[in-house]
Each structure stands twice: as C-alpha cells, then as structure tokens.
Short mmCIF file of C-alpha atoms in Angstrom, two decimals:
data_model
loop_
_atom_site.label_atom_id
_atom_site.label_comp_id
_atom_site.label_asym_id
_atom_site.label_seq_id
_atom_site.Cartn_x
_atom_site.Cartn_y
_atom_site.Cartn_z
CA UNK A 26 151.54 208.21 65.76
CA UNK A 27 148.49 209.55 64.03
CA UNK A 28 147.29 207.73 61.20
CA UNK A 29 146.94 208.92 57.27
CA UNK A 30 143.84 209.55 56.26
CA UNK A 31 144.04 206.37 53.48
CA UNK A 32 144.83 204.28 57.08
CA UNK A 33 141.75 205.03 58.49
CA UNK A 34 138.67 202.60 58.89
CA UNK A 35 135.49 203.27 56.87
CA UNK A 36 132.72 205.29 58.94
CA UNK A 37 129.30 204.28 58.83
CA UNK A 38 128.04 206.10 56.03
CA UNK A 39 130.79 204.52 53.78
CA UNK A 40 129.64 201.21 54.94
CA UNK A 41 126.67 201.91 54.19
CA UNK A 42 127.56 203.15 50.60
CA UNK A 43 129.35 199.63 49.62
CA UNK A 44 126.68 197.31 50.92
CA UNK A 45 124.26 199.28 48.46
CA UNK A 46 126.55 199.19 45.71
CA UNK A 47 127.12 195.28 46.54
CA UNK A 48 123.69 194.28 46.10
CA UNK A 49 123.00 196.34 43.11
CA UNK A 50 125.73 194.19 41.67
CA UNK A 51 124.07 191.20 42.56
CA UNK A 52 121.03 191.83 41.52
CA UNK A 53 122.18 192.90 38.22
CA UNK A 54 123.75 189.42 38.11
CA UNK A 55 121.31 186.74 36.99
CA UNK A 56 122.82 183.58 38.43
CA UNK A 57 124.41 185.40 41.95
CA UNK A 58 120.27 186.61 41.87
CA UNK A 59 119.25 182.65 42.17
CA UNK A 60 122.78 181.79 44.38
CA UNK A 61 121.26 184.56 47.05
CA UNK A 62 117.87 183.48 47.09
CA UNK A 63 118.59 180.06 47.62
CA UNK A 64 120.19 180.65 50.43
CA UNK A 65 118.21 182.93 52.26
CA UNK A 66 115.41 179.64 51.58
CA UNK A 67 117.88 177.11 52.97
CA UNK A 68 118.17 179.40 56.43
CA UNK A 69 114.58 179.71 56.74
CA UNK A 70 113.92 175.46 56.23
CA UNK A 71 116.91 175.40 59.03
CA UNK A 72 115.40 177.84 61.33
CA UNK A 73 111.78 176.42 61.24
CA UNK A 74 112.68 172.42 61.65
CA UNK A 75 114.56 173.67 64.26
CA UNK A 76 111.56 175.25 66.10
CA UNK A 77 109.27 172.01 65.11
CA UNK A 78 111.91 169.76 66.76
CA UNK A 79 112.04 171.71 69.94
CA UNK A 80 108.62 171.79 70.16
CA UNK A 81 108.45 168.11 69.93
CA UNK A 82 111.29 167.46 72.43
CA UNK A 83 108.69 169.77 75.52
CA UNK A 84 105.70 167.36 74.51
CA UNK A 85 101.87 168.62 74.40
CA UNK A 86 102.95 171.02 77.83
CA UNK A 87 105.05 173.25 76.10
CA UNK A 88 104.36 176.93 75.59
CA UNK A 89 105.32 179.10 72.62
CA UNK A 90 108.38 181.58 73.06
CA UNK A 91 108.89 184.90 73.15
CA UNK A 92 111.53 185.91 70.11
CA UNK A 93 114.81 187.33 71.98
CA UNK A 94 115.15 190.77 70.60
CA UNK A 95 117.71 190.60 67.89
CA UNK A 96 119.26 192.55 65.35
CA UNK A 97 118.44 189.45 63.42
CA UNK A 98 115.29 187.44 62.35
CA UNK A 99 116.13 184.14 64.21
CA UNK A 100 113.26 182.32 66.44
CA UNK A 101 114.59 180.27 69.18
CA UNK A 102 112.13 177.97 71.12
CA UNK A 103 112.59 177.72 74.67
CA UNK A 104 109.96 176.26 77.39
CA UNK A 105 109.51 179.72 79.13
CA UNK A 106 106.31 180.26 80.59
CA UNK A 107 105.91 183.01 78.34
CA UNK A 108 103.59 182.35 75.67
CA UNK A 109 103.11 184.22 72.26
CA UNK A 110 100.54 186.22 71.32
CA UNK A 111 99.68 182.92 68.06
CA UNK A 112 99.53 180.20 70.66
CA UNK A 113 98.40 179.74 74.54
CA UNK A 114 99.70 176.96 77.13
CA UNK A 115 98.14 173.79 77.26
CA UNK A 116 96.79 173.69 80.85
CA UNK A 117 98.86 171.34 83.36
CA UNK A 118 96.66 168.81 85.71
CA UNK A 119 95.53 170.20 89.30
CA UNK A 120 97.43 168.38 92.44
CA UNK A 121 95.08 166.37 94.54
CA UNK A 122 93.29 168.63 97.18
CA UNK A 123 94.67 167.73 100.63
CA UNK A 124 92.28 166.84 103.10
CA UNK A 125 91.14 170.01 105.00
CA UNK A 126 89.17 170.83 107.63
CA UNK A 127 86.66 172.22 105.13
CA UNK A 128 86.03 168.30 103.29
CA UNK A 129 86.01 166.50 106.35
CA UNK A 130 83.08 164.31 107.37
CA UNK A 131 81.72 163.89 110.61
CA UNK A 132 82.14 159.87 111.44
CA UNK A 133 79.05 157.97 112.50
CA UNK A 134 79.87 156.52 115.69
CA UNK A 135 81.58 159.19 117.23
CA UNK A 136 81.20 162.19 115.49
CA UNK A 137 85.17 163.15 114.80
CA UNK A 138 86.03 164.62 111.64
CA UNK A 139 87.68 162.11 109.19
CA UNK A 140 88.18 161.63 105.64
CA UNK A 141 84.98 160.63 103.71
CA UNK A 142 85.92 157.70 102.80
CA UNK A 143 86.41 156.58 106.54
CA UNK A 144 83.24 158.30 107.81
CA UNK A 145 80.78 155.75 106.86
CA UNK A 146 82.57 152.82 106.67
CA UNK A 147 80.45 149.04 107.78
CA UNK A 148 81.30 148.86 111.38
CA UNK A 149 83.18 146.32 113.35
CA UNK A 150 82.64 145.03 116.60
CA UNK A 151 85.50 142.77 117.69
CA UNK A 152 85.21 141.13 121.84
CA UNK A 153 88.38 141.86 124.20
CA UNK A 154 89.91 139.61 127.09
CA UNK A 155 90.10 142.06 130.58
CA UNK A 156 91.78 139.38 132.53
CA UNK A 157 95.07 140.11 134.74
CA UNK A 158 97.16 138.32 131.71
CA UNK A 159 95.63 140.10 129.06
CA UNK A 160 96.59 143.58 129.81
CA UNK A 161 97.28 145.65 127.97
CA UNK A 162 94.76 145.52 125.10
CA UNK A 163 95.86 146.25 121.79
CA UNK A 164 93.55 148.63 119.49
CA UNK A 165 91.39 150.23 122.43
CA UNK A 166 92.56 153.66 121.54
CA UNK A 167 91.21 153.69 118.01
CA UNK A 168 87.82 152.29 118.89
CA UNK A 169 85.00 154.68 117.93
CA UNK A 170 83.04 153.26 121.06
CA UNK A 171 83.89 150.79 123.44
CA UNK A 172 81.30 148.82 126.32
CA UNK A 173 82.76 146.83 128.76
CA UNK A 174 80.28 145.37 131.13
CA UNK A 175 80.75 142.25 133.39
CA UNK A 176 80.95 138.36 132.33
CA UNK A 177 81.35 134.86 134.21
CA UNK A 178 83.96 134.52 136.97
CA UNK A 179 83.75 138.39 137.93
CA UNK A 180 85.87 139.51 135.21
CA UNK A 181 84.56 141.79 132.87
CA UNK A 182 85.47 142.06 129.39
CA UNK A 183 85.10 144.72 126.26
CA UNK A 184 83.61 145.10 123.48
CA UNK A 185 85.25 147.70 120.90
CA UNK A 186 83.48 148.86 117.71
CA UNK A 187 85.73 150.59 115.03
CA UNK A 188 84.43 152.58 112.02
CA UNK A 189 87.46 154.95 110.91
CA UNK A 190 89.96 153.57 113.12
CA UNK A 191 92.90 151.63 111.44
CA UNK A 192 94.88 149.81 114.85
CA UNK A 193 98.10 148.19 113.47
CA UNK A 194 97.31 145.38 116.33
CA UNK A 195 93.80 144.47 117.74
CA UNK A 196 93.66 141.93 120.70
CA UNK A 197 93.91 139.86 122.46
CA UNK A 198 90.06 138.43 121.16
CA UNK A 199 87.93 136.93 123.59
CA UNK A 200 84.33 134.91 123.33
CA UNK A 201 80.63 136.29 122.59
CA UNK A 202 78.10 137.04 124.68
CA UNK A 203 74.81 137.76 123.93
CA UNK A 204 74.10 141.09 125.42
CA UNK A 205 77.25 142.31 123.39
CA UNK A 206 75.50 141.24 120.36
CA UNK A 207 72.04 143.17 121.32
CA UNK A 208 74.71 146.28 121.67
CA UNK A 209 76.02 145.85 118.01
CA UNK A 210 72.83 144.93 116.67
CA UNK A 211 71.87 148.79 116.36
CA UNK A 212 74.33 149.04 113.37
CA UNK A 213 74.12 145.26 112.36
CA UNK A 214 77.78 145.46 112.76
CA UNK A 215 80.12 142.69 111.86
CA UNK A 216 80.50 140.79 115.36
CA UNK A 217 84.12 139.44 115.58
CA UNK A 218 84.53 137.23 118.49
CA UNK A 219 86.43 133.79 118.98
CA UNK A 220 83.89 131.10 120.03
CA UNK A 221 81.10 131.57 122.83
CA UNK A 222 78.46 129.44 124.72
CA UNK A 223 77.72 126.79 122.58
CA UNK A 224 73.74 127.84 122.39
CA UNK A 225 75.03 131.16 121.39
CA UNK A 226 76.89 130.03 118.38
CA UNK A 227 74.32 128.10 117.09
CA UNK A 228 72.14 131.45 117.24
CA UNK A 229 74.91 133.39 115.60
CA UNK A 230 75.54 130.83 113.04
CA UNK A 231 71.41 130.76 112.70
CA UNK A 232 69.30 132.92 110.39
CA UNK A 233 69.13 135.86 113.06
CA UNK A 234 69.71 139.26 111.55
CA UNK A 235 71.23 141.02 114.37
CA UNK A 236 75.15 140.77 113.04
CA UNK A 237 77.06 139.68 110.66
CA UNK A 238 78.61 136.94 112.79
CA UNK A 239 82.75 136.57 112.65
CA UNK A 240 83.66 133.62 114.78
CA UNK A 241 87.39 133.13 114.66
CA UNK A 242 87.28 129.42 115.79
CA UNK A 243 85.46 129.06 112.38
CA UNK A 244 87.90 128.28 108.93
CA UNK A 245 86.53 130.57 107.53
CA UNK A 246 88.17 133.15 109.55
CA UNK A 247 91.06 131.64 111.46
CA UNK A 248 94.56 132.16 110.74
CA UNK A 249 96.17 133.54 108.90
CA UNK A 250 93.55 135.83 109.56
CA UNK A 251 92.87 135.97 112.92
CA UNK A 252 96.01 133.79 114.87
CA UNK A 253 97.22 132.66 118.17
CA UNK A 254 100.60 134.52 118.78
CA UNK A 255 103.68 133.25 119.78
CA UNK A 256 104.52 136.28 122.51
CA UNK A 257 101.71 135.90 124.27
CA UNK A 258 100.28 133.00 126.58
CA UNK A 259 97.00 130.90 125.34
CA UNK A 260 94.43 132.08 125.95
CA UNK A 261 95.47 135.68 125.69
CA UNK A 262 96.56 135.68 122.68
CA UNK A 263 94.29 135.42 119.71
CA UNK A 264 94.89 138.70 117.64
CA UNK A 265 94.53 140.63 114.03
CA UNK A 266 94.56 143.74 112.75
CA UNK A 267 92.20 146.40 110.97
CA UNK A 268 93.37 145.38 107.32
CA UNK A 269 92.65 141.77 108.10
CA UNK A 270 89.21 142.49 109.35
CA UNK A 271 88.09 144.09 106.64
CA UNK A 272 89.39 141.93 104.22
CA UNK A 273 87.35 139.45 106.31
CA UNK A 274 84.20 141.73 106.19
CA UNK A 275 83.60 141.18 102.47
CA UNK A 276 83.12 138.05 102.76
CA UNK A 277 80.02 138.22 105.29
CA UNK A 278 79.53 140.50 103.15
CA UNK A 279 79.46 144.20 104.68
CA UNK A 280 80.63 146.80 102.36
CA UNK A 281 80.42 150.46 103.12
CA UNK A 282 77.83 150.99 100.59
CA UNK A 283 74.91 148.39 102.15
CA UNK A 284 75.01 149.70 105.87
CA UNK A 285 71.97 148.53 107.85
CA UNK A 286 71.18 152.27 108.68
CA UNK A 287 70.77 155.25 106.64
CA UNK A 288 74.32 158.03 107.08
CA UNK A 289 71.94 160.73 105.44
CA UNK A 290 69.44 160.13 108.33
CA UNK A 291 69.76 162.25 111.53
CA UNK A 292 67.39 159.98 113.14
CA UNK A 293 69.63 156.87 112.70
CA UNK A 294 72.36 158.06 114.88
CA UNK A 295 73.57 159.88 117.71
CA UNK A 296 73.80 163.14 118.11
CA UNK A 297 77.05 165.05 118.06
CA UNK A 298 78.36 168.74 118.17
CA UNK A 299 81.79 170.42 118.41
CA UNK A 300 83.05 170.57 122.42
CA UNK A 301 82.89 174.01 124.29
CA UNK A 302 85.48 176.41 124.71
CA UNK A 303 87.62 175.53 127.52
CA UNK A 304 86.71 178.35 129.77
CA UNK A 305 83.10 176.89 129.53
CA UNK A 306 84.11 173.06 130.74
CA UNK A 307 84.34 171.63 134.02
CA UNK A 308 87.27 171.80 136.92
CA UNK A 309 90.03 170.27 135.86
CA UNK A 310 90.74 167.01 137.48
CA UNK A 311 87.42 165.61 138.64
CA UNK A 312 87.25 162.11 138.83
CA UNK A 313 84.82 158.70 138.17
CA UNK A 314 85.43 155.26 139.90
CA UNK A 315 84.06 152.02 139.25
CA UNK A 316 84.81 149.29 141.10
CA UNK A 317 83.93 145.80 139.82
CA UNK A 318 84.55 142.66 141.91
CA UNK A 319 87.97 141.74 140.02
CA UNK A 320 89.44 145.44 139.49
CA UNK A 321 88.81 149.06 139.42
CA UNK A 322 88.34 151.51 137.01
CA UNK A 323 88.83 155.14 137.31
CA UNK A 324 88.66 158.44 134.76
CA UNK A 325 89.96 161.92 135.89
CA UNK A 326 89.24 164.66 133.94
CA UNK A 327 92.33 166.62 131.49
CA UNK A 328 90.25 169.92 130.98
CA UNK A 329 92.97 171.35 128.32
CA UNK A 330 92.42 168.23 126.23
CA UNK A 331 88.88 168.01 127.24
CA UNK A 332 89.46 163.66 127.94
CA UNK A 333 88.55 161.52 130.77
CA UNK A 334 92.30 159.73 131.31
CA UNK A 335 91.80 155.98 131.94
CA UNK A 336 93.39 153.89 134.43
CA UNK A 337 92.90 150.73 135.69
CA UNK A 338 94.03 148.81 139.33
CA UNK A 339 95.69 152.03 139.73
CA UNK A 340 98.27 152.12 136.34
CA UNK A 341 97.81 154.34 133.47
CA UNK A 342 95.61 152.53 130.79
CA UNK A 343 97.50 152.51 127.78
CA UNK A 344 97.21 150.66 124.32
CA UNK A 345 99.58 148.11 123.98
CA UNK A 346 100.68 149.81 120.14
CA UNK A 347 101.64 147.17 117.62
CA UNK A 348 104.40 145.97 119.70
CA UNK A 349 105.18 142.21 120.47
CA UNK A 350 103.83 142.89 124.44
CA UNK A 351 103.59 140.04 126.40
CA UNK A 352 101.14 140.95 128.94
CA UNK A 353 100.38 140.57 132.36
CA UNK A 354 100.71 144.23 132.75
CA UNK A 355 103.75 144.97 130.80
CA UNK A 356 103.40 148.61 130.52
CA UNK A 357 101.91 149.30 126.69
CA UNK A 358 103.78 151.51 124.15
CA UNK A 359 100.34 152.99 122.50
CA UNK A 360 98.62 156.11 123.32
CA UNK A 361 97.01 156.45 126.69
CA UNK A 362 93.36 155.63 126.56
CA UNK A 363 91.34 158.38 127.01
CA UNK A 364 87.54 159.28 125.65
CA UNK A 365 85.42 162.33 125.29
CA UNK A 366 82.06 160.61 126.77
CA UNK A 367 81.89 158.40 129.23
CA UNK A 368 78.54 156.91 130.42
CA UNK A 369 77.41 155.06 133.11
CA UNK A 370 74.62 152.86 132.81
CA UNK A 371 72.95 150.57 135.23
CA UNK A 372 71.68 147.34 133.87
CA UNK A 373 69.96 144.30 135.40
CA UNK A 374 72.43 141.37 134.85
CA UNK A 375 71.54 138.16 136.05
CA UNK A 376 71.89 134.07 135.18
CA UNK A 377 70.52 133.80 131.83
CA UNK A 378 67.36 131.08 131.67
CA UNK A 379 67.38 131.03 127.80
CA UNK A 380 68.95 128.40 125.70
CA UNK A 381 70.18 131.96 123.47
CA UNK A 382 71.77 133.22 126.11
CA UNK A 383 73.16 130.15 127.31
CA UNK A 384 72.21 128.40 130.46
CA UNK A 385 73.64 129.55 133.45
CA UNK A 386 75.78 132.41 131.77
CA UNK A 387 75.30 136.03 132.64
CA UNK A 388 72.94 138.10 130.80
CA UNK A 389 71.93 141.52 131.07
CA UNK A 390 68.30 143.16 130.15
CA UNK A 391 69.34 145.41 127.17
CA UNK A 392 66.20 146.59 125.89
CA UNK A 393 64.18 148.96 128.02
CA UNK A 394 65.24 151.44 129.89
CA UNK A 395 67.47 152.53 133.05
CA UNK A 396 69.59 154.93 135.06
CA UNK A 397 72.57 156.45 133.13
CA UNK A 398 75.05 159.00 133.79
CA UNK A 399 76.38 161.02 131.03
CA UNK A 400 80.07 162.63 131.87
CA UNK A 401 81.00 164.61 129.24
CA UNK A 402 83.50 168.13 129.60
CA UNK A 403 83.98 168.04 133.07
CA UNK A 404 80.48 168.07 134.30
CA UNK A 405 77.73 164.94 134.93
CA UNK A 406 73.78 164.82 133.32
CA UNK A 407 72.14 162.64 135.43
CA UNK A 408 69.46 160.65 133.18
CA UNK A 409 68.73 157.74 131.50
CA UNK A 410 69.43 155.28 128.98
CA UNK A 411 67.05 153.71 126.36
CA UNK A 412 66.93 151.06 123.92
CA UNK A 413 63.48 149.82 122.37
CA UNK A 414 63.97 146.67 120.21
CA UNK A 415 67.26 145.06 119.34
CA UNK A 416 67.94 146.76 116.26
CA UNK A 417 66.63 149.83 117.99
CA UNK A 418 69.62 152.82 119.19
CA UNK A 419 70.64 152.94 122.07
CA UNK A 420 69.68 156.68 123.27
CA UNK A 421 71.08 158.76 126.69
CA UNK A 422 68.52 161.14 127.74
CA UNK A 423 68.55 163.68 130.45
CA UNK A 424 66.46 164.76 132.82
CA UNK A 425 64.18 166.29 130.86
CA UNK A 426 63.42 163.53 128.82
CA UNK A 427 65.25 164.76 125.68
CA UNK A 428 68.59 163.03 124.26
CA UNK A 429 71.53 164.71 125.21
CA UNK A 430 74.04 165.85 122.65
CA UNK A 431 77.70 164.84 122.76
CA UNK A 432 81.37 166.15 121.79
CA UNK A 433 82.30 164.66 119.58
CA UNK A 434 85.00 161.85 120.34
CA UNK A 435 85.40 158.21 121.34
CA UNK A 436 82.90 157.46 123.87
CA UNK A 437 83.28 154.57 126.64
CA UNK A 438 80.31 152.95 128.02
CA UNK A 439 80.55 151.08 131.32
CA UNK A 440 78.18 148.25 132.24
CA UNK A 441 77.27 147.99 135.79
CA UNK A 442 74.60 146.27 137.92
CA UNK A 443 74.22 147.32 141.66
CA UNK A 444 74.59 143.32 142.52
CA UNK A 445 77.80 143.32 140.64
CA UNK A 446 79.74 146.50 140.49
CA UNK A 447 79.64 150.24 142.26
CA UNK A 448 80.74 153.47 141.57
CA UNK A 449 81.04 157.09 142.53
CA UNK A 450 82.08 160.46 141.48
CA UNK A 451 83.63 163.85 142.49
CA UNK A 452 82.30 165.82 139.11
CA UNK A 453 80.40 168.98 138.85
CA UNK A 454 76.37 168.77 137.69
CA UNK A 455 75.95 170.23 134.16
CA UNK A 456 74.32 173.03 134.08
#
C-alpha cells in the first residue's frame, strides 16, 4: 500500500534544512555553545593519546600511517609500511652478507677459496702413524698439504699441515723427525707430534726457531688435550681434534695475526691459479704408483673432478671421519682422499750422523735441490724441487727453470729415495 505523503522519510535536502536550523539553535544558546565545544576537545585528547600509545607499542621501527579515507576526521595508527608525507621510517639493520664467491680469500697453503677469517690462519703441522694398525687416518682429507716420506723399520709415516681445515678427529699422532721439522719450518708452523728421538726433543725443546714445538708427551699438552683412546690399540691411538689444537696454539703462542711470513707477499708463498676447463686436462684415468718397502701407494686420475684418487695396498684411501674406528683397516666413514697436486720428489735419505737428528735414525737432505715430478690435471712437468735454507720455501720448478703454478687444492707430497722406495707412471707430459 502506498504511503501518505506525512509517512514518508525526509529527503536529503530536508535533512539538510534541520541540521542547519539545529546548530543555529545551539549556537544561539550560551551554555549548549560551551557543552559542544567541550566535547569536540575531549574527542580530539582521545584520538591523539590514542595515536601516541600506538606509536609507543611499534617501538623506534615504526612508520607513520596513512589516514583511511573517511567521511570522518579520525587517525588510526597502524604499522603499514606506508609512511606519511610528516614523518619517514626509521631504517631497519642490514642481514649479515653471506659468504660469496665474490669475498672469498684464496688460503695460503693451498690456494682454495675460504672465508677470510680461515685464509690466513697460524698453521699446524701435526705427525701421523702409517703402520698396518693405524689405518685409516683420521683428518687427512682436510689437510691443506700433506708429506709422507719414509722413517725407521720401512714404514713411512705423514706429516699433515692444516690452515682452514676444521677435522672433527685428527689421528692417530705419531713421533718427530727432524726432516719433518725442516718441512714446517718454511711457515714456522706449530709442530704437533708425540715424543721423538731423544736428541731431537732436546733440540725442539731448545732455543731453535724453526717451530713452535707441540710435544704431546709434554703436560703441557697431554690430555685432555691430546689423549690415548679407548677404541683404538696403544700405540695407535693418541688423537685430538682441530678445536683442541688451536686452543693449544695460543699458548706457544701462534695467533693468526704474528705469522712468520708475510700473506700480503707473493713472494712468501706458492703460487696458485684457478684449474683449466675440463676439455683442456689430461685423459681420464691415468695413474701414479709408489711402492715403498712396507706398502704401495697409487693415484689415478678423476678428470671430471680434476683429483688424483688415493689408494693404498690396493683399498680406497679414505678418512676415517670422526667415528670411533678401530683400525687395522676397518674401512673409514670420511671422504675419500683425494688432492689436486701431487709431487714426487727424490731425496737422499740416509742414517743420520748428527746428535739433532738422532744417531742412527733416518734423515733426509732437505735443503738443496733434486728431481721432482709435478702431476697436476692429468698431465706430468718433469722438474725439480728446491729449498735454500730451513726457513727457506720449498719451490717445484720445471724444466725451464721457472716455478710452476698450481690449481689450486690440497696438494700431497711423496718422499722417496731410489735406495728406499720406486715409482712409475702412465700420465701424459704437460704441454
């Protein structure tokens, strides 16, 4: 049913009519005058504490809002990224850069990229049992460069230097020898070893300056430091870890900031590059074997991953990992041991006459010169090795006389005399 016209609701301009005639009967009011006011000044107190207390509930990162479009003047903070014209964002803290390859920092020793806080770090030479019982090693695969050469009884033994490397397990530790020590001398490296010929420790414990000597049999650093396990048979079982020896290291002391050579100093250490493209490497497969009286060693040549793969006596060399392994051949849980460089070099070892080297022992003639052969990317350089003082680097030069530059990557050095050991090799010439 249609409505009367008195049923009808007021249209807008009607509205609009009575609000006018409202206020002019306010205004014309004294005390409903003050009664408005008032209240229009109580809103606005509301409003604004409300906006202060937001702000102090988003602390000093919060950013000024936007007003919502509204029909009415009401502000209501928010923490929208949006900021107001009156008022800009305070600016939040950067993340950490990840390490890229653009910071990275070529290591000392062996040229890989690492963090530069690893890259220059005091190195540490630490002496490894090779005996039947004492295989596998633990900490071989994260060795920047590792010698082994030949010692008493026809059993040779290593010697691994770490400078970035962090092994969870390092062992099992065996004694010194002097030629070692001539080796490590060209960084004055700490020298961690567990006893040695009695004339040798007194020359280590002396005032010589060619380590910083770390003889476990010492208080100073046995256990808990450096321990004789339970899962492993004596003698073979004396071992640490990276953490340990470093903590150890400050008390000789070497810190990374008073290194016996200069980092900034091209001279002071080998040379390195970045390997070639694999089309530009060797055959794949090529092979190295060196045969000392008590085993043999033998490399063959992954070309994809550009790595001479290590066995020994015929088994896969792998790191024993920080497993409880109890040797004798147990197969290791680690990462198969396999460098960039390996090198040859031929060395006169004999029966040491000095009291230094201890009577009777082996010792080999370190400083001078000799044959070496440099296998690096599936081809051989054919050269020489030099070393011209004890402190002085030990340099492989080819043919030409000039020292030849390496990929960068661990790089194993084996020790051979022609009285002692042999070895041959089904590689390609470099170029």
């Amino acid at each position: 049913m249609a409505s009367s016209p008195d049923e009808r609701s007021p249209s807008p301009s009607d509205r609009a009519r009575l609000l006018v005639a409202r206020l002019r009967a306010v205004f014309a009011d004294p005390r409903r005058r003050i009664a408005l006011v008032g209240g229009l000044a109580v809103v606005a107190v509301l409003v604004v504490g409300t906006a202060i207390l937001a702000s102090a509930r988003l602390g000093p990162f919060a950013v000024a809002a936007t007003p919502e479009p509204s029909p009415t003047p009401t502000l209501t903070p928010t923490a929208s990224a949006s900021a107001s014209p009156s008022a800009s964002p305070s600016p939040s803290p950067s993340p950490s850069p990840s390490p890229t390859p653009g910071n990275l920092v070529a290591e000392d020793l062996s040229g890989i990229l690492v963090a530069a806080e690893l890259a220059h770090r005091y190195p540490i030479a630490i002496m490894l049992d090779d005996s039947v019982a004492a295989r596998p090693q633990a900490g071989l695969a994260a060795a920047s460069i590792v010698f082994q050469a030949p010692a008493e009884g026809n059993i040779p033994r290593y010697m691994a230097i770490f400078q970035s490397g962090e092994p969870e397990s390092i062992g099992p530790e065996r004694s010194a020898r002097l030629y070692f020590v001539r080796w490590a001398a060209e960084w004055r490296a700490v020298y961690a070893h567990h006893g040695g010929p009695p004339p040798l420790k007194a020359y280590l414990n002396g005032p010589q300056t060619d380590v910083l000597n770390m003889d476990s049999q010492s208080p100073r650093f046995d256990c808990p430091q450096i321990c004789r396990v339970k899962w492993r048979s004596a003698p073979h079982n004396i071992y640490t870890d990276m953490t340990r020896l470093r903590e150890l290291a400050l008390k000789l002391p070497a810190t990374d900031d008073h290194l016996a050579y200069d980092p900034t100093d091209p001279a002071a250490l080998r040379p390195f590059r970045d390997a070639v493209p694999e089309a530009e490497r060797g055959a794949d497969g090529g092979t190295i074997q060196v045969r000392y009286s008590s085993e043999r060693v033998a490399y063959t040549y992954d070309r994809a991953g550009n790595t001479w793969l290590r066995s020994v006596d015929g088994k896969e060399q792998r790191d024993a990992g920080p497993a409880e392994n109890p040797g004798s051949g147990t197969p290791g849980t680690g990462p198969r041991i396999a460098p960039t460089t390996v090198v040859i070099m031929e060395v006169p070892i004999r029966r040491s006459s000095s009291i230094a080297g201890a009577l009777g022992r082996l010792e080999a003639d370190v400083i001078g010169s000799g044959k070496a052969w440099i296998f690096l990317e599936g081809r051989v350089v054919a050269g020489t090795w030099s070393k011209a003082s004890v402190p002085g680097r030990l340099r492989f030069l080819g043919p030409d006389g000039t020292e030849v530059v390496l990929p960068r990557g661990q790089i194993f050095i084996q020790v051979l005399s022609a009285s002692i050991a042999t070895f041959d090799y089904e590689v390609e010439a470099a170029g």
